[in-house]
PDB file of C-alpha atoms in Angstrom:
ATOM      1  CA  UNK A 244     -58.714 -11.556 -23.446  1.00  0.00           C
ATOM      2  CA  UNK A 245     -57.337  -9.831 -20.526  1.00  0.00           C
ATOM      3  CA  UNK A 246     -55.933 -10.989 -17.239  1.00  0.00           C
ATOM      4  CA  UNK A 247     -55.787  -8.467 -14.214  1.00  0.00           C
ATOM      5  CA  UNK A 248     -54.667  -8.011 -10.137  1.00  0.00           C
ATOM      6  CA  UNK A 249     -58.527  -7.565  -9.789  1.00  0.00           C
ATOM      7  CA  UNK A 250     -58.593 -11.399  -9.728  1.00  0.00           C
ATOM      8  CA  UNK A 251     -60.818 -11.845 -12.970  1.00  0.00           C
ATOM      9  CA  UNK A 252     -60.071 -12.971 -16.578  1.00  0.00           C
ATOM     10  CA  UNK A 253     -62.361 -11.048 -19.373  1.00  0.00           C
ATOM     11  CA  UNK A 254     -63.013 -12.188 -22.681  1.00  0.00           C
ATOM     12  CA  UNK A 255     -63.572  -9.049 -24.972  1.00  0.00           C
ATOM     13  CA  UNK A 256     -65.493  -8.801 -28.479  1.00  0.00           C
ATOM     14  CA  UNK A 257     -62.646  -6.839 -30.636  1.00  0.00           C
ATOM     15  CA  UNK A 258     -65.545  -5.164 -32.685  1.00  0.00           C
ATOM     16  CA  UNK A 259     -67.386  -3.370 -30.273  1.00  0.00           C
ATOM     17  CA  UNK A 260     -65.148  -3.347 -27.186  1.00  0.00           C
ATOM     18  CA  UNK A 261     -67.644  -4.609 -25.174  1.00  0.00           C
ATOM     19  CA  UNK A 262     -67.063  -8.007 -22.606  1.00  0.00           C
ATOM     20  CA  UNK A 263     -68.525 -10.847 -23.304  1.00  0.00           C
ATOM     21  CA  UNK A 264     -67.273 -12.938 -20.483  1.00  0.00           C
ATOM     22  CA  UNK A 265     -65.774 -12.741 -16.914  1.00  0.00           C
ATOM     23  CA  UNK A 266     -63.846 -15.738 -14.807  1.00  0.00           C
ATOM     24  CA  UNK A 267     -63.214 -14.366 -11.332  1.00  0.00           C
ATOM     25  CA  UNK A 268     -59.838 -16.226 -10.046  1.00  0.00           C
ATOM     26  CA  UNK A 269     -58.634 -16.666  -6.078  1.00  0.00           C
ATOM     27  CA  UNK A 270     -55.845 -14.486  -7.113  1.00  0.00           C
ATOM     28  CA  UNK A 271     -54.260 -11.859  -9.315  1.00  0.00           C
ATOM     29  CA  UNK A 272     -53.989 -13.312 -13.410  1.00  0.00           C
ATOM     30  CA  UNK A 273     -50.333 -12.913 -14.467  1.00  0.00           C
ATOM     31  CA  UNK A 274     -50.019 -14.276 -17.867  1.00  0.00           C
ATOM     32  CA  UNK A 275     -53.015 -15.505 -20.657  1.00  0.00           C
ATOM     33  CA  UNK A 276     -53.005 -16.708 -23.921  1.00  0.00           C
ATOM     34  CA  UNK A 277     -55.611 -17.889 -26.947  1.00  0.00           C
ATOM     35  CA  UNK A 278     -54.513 -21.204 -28.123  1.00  0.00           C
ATOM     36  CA  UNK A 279     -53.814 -21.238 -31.766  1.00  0.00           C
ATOM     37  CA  UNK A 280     -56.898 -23.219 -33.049  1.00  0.00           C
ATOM     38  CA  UNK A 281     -58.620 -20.098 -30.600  1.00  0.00           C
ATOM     39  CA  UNK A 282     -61.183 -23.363 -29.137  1.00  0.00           C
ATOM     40  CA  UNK A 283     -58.748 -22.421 -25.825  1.00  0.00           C
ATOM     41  CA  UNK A 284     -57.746 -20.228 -23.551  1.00  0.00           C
ATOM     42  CA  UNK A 285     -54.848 -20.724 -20.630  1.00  0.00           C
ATOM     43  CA  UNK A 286     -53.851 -18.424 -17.960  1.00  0.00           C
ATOM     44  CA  UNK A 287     -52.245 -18.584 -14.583  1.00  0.00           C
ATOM     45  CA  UNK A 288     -52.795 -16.886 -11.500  1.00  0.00           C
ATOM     46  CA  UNK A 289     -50.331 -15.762  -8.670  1.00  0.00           C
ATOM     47  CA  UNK A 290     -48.816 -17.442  -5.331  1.00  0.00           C
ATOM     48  CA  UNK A 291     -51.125 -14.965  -3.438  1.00  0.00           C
ATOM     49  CA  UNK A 292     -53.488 -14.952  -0.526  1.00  0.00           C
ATOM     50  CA  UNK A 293     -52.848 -18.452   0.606  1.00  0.00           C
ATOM     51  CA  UNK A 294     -52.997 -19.843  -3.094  1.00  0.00           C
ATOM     52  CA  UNK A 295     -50.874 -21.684  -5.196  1.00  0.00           C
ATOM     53  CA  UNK A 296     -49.748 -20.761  -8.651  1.00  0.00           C
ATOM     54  CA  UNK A 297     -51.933 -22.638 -11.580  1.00  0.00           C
ATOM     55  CA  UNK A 298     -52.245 -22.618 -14.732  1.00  0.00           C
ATOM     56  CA  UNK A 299     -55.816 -22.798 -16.161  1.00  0.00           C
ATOM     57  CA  UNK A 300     -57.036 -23.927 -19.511  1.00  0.00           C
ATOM     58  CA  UNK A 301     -60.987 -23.259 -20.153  1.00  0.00           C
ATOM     59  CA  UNK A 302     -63.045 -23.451 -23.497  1.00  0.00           C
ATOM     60  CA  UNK A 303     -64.226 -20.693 -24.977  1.00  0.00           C
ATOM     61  CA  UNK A 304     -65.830 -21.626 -27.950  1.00  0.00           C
ATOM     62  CA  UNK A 305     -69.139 -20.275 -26.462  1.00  0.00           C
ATOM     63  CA  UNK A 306     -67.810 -17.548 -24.581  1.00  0.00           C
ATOM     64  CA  UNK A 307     -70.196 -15.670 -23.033  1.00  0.00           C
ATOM     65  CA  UNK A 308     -71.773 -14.363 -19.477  1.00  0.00           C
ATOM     66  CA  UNK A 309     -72.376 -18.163 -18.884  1.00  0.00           C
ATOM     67  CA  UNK A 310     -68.465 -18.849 -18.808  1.00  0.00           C
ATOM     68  CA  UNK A 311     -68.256 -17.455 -15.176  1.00  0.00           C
ATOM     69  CA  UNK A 312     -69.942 -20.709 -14.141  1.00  0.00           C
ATOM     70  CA  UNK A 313     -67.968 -23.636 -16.589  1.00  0.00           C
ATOM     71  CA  UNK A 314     -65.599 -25.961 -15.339  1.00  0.00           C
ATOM     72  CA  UNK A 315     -61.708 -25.546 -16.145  1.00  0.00           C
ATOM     73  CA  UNK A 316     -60.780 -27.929 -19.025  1.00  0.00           C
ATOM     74  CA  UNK A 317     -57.353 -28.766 -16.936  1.00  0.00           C
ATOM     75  CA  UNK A 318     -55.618 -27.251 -13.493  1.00  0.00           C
ATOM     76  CA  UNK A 319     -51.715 -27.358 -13.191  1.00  0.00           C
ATOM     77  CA  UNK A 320     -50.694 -26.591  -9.510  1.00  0.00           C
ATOM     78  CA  UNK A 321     -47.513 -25.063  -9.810  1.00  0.00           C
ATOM     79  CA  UNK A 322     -46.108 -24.763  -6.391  1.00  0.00           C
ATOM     80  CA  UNK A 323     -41.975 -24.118  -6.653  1.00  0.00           C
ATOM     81  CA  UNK A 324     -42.078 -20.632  -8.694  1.00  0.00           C
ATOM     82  CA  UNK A 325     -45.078 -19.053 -10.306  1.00  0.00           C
ATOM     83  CA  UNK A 326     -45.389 -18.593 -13.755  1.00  0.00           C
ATOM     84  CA  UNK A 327     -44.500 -15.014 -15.457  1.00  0.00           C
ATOM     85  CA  UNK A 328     -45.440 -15.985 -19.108  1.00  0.00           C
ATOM     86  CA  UNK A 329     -47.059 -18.168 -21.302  1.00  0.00           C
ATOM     87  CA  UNK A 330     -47.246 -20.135 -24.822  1.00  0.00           C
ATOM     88  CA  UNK A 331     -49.088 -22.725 -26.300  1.00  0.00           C
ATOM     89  CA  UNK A 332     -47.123 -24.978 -28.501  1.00  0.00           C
ATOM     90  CA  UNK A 333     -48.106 -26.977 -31.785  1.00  0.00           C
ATOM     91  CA  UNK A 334     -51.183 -28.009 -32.546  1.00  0.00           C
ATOM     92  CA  UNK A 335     -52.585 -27.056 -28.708  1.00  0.00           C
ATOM     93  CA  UNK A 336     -50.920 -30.144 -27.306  1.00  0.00           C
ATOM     94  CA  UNK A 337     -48.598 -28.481 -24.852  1.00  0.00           C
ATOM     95  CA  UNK A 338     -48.273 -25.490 -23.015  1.00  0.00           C
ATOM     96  CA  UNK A 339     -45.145 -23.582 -22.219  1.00  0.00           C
ATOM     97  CA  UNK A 340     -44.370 -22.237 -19.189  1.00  0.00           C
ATOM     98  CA  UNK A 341     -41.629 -19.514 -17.952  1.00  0.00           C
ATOM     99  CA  UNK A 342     -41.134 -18.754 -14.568  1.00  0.00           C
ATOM    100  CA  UNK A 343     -40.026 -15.971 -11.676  1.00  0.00           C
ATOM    101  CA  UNK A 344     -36.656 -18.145 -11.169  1.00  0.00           C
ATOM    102  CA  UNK A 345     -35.725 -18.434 -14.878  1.00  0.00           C
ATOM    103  CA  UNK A 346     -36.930 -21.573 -15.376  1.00  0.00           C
ATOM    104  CA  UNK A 347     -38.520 -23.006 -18.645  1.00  0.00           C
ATOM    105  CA  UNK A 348     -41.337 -25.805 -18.740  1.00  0.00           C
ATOM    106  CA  UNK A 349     -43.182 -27.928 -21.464  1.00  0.00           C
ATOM    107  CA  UNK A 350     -46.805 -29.306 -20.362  1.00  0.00           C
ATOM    108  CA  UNK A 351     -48.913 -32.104 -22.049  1.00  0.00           C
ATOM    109  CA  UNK A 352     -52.348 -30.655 -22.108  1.00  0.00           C
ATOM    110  CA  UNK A 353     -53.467 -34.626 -22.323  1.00  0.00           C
ATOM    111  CA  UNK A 354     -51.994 -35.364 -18.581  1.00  0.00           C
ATOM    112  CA  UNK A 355     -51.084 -32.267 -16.928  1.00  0.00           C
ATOM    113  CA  UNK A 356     -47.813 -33.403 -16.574  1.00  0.00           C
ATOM    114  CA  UNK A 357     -44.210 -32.263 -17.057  1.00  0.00           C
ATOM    115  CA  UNK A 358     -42.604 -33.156 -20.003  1.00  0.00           C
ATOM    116  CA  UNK A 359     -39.413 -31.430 -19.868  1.00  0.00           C
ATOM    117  CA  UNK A 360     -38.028 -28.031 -18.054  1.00  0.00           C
ATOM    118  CA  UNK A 361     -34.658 -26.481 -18.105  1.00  0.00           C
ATOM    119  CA  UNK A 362     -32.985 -23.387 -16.276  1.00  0.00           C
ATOM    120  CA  UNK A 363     -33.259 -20.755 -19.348  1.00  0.00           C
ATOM    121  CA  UNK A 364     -32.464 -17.497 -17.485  1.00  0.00           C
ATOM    122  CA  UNK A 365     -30.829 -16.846 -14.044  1.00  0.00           C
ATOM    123  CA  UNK A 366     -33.600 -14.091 -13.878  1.00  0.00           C
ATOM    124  CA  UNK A 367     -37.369 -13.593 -13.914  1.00  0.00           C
ATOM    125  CA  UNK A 368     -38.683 -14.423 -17.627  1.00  0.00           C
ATOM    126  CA  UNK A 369     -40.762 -11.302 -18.581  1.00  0.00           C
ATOM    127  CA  UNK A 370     -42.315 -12.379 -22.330  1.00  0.00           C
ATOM    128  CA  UNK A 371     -41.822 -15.506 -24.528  1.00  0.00           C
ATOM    129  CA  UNK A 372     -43.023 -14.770 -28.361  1.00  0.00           C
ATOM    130  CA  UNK A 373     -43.284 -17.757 -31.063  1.00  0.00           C
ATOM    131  CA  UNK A 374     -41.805 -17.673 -34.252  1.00  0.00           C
ATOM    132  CA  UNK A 375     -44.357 -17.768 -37.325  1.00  0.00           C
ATOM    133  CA  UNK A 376     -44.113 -21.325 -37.836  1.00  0.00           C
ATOM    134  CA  UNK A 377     -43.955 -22.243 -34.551  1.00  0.00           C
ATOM    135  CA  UNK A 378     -40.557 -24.238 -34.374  1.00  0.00           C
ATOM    136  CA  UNK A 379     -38.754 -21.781 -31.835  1.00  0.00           C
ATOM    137  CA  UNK A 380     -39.313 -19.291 -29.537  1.00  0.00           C
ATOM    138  CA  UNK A 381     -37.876 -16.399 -28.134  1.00  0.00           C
ATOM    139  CA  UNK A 382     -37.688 -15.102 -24.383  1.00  0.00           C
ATOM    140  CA  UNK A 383     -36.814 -12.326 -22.576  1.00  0.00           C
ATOM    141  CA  UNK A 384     -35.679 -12.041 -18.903  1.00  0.00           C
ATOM    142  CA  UNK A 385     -34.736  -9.473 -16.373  1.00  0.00           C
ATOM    143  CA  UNK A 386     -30.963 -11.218 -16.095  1.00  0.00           C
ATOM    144  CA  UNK A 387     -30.445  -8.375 -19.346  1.00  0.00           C
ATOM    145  CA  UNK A 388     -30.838 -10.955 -21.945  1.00  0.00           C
ATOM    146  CA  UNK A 389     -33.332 -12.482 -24.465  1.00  0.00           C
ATOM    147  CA  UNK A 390     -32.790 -15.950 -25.682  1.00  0.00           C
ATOM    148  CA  UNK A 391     -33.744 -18.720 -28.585  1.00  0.00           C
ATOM    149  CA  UNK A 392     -34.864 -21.988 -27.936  1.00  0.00           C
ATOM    150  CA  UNK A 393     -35.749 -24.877 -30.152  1.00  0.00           C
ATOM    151  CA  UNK A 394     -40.062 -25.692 -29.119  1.00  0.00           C
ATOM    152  CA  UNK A 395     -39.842 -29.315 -29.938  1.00  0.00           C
ATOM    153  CA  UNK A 396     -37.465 -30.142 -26.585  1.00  0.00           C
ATOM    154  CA  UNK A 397     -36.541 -26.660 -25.224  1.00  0.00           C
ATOM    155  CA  UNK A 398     -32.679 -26.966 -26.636  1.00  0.00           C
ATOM    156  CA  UNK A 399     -31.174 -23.238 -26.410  1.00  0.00           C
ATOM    157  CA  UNK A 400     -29.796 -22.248 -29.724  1.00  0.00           C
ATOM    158  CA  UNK A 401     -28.868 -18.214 -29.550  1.00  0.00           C
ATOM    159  CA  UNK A 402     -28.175 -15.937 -26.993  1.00  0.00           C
ATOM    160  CA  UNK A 403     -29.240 -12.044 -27.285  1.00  0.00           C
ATOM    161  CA  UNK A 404     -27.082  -9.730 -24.702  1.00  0.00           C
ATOM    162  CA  UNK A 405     -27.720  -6.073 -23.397  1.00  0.00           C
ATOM    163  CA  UNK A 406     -26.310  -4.032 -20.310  1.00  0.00           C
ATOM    164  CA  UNK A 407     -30.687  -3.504 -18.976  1.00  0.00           C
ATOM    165  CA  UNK A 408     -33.070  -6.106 -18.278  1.00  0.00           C
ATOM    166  CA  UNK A 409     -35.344  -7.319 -21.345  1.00  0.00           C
ATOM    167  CA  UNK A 410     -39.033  -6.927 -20.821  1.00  0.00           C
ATOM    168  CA  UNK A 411     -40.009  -8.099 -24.441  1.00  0.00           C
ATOM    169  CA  UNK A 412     -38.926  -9.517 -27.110  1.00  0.00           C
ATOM    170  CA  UNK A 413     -40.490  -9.621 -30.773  1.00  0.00           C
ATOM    171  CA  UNK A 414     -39.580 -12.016 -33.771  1.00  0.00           C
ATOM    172  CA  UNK A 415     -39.513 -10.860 -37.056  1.00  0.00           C
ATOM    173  CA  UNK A 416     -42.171 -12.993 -39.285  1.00  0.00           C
ATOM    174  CA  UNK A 417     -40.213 -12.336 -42.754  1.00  0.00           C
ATOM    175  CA  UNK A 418     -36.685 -11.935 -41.669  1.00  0.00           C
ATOM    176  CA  UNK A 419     -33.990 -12.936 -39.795  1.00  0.00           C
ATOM    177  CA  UNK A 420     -34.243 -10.137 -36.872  1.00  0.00           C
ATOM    178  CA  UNK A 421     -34.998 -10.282 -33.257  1.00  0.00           C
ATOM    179  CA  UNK A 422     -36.662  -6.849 -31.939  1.00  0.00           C
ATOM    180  CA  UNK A 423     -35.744  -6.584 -27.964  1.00  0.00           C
ATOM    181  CA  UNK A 424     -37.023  -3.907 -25.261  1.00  0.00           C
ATOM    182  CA  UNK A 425     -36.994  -3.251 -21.980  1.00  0.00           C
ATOM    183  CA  UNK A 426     -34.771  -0.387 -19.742  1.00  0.00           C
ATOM    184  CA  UNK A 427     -34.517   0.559 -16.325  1.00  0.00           C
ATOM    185  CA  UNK A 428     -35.670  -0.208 -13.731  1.00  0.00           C
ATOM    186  CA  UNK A 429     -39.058   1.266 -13.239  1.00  0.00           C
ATOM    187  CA  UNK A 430     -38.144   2.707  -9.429  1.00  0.00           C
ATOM    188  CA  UNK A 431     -34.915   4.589 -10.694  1.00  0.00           C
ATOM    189  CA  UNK A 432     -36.513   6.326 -14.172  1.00  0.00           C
ATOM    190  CA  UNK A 433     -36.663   9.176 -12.204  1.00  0.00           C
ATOM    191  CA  UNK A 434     -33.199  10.084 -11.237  1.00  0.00           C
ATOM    192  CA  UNK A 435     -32.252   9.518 -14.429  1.00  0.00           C
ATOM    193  CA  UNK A 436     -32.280  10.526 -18.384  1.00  0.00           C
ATOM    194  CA  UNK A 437     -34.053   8.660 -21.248  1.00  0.00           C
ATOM    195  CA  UNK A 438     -30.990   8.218 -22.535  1.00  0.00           C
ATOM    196  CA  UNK A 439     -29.044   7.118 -19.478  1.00  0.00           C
ATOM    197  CA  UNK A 440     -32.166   4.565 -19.105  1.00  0.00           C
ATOM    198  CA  UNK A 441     -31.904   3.187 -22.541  1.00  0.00           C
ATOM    199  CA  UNK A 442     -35.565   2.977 -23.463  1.00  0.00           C
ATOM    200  CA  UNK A 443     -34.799   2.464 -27.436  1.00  0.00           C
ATOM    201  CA  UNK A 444     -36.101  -0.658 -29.173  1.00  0.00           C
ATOM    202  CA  UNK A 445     -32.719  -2.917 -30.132  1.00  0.00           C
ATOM    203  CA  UNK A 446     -32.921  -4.663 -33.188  1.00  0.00           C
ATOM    204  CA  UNK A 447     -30.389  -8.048 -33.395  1.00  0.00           C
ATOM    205  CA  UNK A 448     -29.821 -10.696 -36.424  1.00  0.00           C
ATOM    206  CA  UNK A 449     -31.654 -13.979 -35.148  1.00  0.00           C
ATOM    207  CA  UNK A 450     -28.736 -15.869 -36.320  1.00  0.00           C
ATOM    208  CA  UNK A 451     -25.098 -13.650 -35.710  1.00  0.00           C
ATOM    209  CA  UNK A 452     -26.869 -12.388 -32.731  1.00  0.00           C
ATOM    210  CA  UNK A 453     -25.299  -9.122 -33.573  1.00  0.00           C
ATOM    211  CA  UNK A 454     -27.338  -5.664 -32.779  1.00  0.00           C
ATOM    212  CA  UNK A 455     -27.302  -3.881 -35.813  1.00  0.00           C
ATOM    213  CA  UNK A 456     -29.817  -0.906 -35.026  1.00  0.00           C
ATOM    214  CA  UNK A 457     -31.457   0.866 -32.336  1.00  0.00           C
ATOM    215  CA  UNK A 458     -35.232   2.740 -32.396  1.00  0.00           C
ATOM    216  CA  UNK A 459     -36.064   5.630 -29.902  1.00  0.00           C
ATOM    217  CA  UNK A 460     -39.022   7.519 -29.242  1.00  0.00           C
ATOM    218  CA  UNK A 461     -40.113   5.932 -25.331  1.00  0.00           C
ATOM    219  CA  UNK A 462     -39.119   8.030 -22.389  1.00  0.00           C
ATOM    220  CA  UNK A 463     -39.733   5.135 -20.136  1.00  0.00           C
ATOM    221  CA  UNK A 464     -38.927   0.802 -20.461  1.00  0.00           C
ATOM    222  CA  UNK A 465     -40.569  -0.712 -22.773  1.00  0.00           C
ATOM    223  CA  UNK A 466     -42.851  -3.438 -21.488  1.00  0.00           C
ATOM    224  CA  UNK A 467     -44.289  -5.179 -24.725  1.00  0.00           C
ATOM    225  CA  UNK A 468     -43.083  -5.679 -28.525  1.00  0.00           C
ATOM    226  CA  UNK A 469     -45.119  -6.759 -31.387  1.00  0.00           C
ATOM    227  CA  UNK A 470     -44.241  -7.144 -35.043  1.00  0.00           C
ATOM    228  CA  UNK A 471     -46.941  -6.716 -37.512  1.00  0.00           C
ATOM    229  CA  UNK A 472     -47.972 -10.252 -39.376  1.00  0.00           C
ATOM    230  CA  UNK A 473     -46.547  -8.820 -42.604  1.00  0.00           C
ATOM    231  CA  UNK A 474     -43.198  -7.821 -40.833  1.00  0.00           C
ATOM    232  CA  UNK A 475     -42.813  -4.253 -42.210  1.00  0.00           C
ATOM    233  CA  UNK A 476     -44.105  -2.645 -39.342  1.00  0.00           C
ATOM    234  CA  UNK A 477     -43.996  -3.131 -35.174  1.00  0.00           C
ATOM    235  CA  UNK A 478     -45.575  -2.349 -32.157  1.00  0.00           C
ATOM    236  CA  UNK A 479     -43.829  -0.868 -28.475  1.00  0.00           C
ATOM    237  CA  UNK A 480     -45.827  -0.716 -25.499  1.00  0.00           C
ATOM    238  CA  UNK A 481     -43.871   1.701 -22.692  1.00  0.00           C
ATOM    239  CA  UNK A 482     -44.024   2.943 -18.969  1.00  0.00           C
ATOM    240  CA  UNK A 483     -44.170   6.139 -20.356  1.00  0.00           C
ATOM    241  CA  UNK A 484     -48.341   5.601 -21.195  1.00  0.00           C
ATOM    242  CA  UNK A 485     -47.491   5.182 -24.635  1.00  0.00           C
ATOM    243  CA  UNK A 486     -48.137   2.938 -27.786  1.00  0.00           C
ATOM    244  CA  UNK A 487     -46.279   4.061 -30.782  1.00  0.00           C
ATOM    245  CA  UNK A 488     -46.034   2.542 -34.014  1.00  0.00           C
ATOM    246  CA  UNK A 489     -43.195   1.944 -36.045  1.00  0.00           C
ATOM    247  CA  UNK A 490     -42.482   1.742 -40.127  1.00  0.00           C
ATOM    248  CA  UNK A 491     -39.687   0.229 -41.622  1.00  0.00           C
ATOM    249  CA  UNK A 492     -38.189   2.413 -44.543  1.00  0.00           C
ATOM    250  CA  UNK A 493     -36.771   0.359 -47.367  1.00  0.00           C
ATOM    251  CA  UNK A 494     -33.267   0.664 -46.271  1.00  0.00           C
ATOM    252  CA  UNK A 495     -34.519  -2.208 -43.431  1.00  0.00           C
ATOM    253  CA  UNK A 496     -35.310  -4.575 -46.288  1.00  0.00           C
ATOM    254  CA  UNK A 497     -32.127  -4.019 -48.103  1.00  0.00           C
ATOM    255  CA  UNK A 498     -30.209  -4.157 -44.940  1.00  0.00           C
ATOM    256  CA  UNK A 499     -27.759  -7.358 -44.624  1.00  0.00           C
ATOM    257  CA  UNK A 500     -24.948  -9.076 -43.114  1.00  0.00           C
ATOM    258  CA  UNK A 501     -21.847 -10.126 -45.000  1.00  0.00           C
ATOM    259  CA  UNK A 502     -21.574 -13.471 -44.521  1.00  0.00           C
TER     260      UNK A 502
END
């Protein structure tokens, strides 16, 4: 799935790379997200053109050219800040929301309604990422930080700091470590060095919320982190037009903190 400032959402098959569905929007998709049981799909959609921010949640069990023309599950009008990322939450009954103005918010998929928000960065929120099992989150915001909350009732629990705004932020499935990335600002790459920018991958303990190691190879910020599902290997995503993948030796496995 794929969201765009061409005002469409496309549904991909992963085999062939062909589409398989298209959902024209009023304005440019921002953020979009499979639900976990995959029955779902939500995205939002801009403040643009005369239209308010929403979120969207459709079914795409059947996904295919007929999808253009099926009615949204559920519409959430957001109208105070649009919405910059996205999560579902356990078990597809909420949604999770982050926002331009820093601001966190649970949804019940059953009402549409708020359940609970609070003010999780002073900055825009670029990328949220769940843990494996689902019980906390991590998010990362242009205020140069990436933070830990609780999913259950949004409680903040960690704090990750850096001197450059955070784009993404990646949790390790196996261990303890938080994987954060981001740099300069995209207008001022120029007049600057890749190492002035600080376009490395940081690497923090989830719980000390200590950096213990640093990853280079991007010559521009790095907009999205992944970890592999079997942890020993991770994704970056940077300005530079590059994906590169990343191995851990063993000496990442046998690193540890001295409690």
């Amino acid at each position: 799935m794929s969201g765009s400032a061409d005002a469409s959402l496309k549904l991909w098959d992963c085999s062939t790379g062909i589409e398989i569905g298209n959902i024209p929007t009023n304005s440019s998709v921002r953020t979009c997200n499979f639900s976990y049981s995959a029955n779902m799909a939500a995205f939002s959609t801009d403040t643009a053109r005369k239209q308010i921010c929403e979120i969207i949640i459709v079914d795409v069990r059947n996904a295919d050219k007929s999808i253009e023309n099926q009615d949204a599950i559920l519409r959430i009008k957001v109208g105070d800040c649009k919405v910059t990322s996205l999560l579902w939450g356990p078990l597809d009954e909420t949604l999770i929301s982050g926002h331009e103005d820093g601001k966190i918010v649970q949804w019940d998929l059953r009402t549409g309604k708020e359940i609970t928000s609070v003010k999780g960065h002073v900055g825009l929120i670029n990328d949220m990422q769940m843990s494996k099992d689902q019980a906390f989150f991590v998010t990362a915001s242009k205020d140069n930080t990436a933070k830990l909350f609780l999913t259950d009732q949004l409680n903040h629990i960690k704090t990750y700091k850096t001197e450059r705004p955070v784009n993404s932020a990646a949790l390790s499935p196996i261990l303890d470590h938080v994987v954060l990335g981001g740099g300069q600002e995209a207008m001022d790459v120029t007049t600057t060095s890749a190492r002035a920018g600080k376009f490395d991958s940081r690497f923090y303990h989830l719980v000390f919320e200590e950096e213990f190691g640093r990853v280079k190879g991007h010559f521009g910020p790095i907009n999205s982190l992944a970890f592999h599902p079997d942890g020993k290997s991770y994704a970056s995503g940077g300005e530079d037009g590059y994906v590169r993948l990343h191995t851990f030796d063993s000496s990442y496995f046998d690193f540890g903190f001295d409690y």
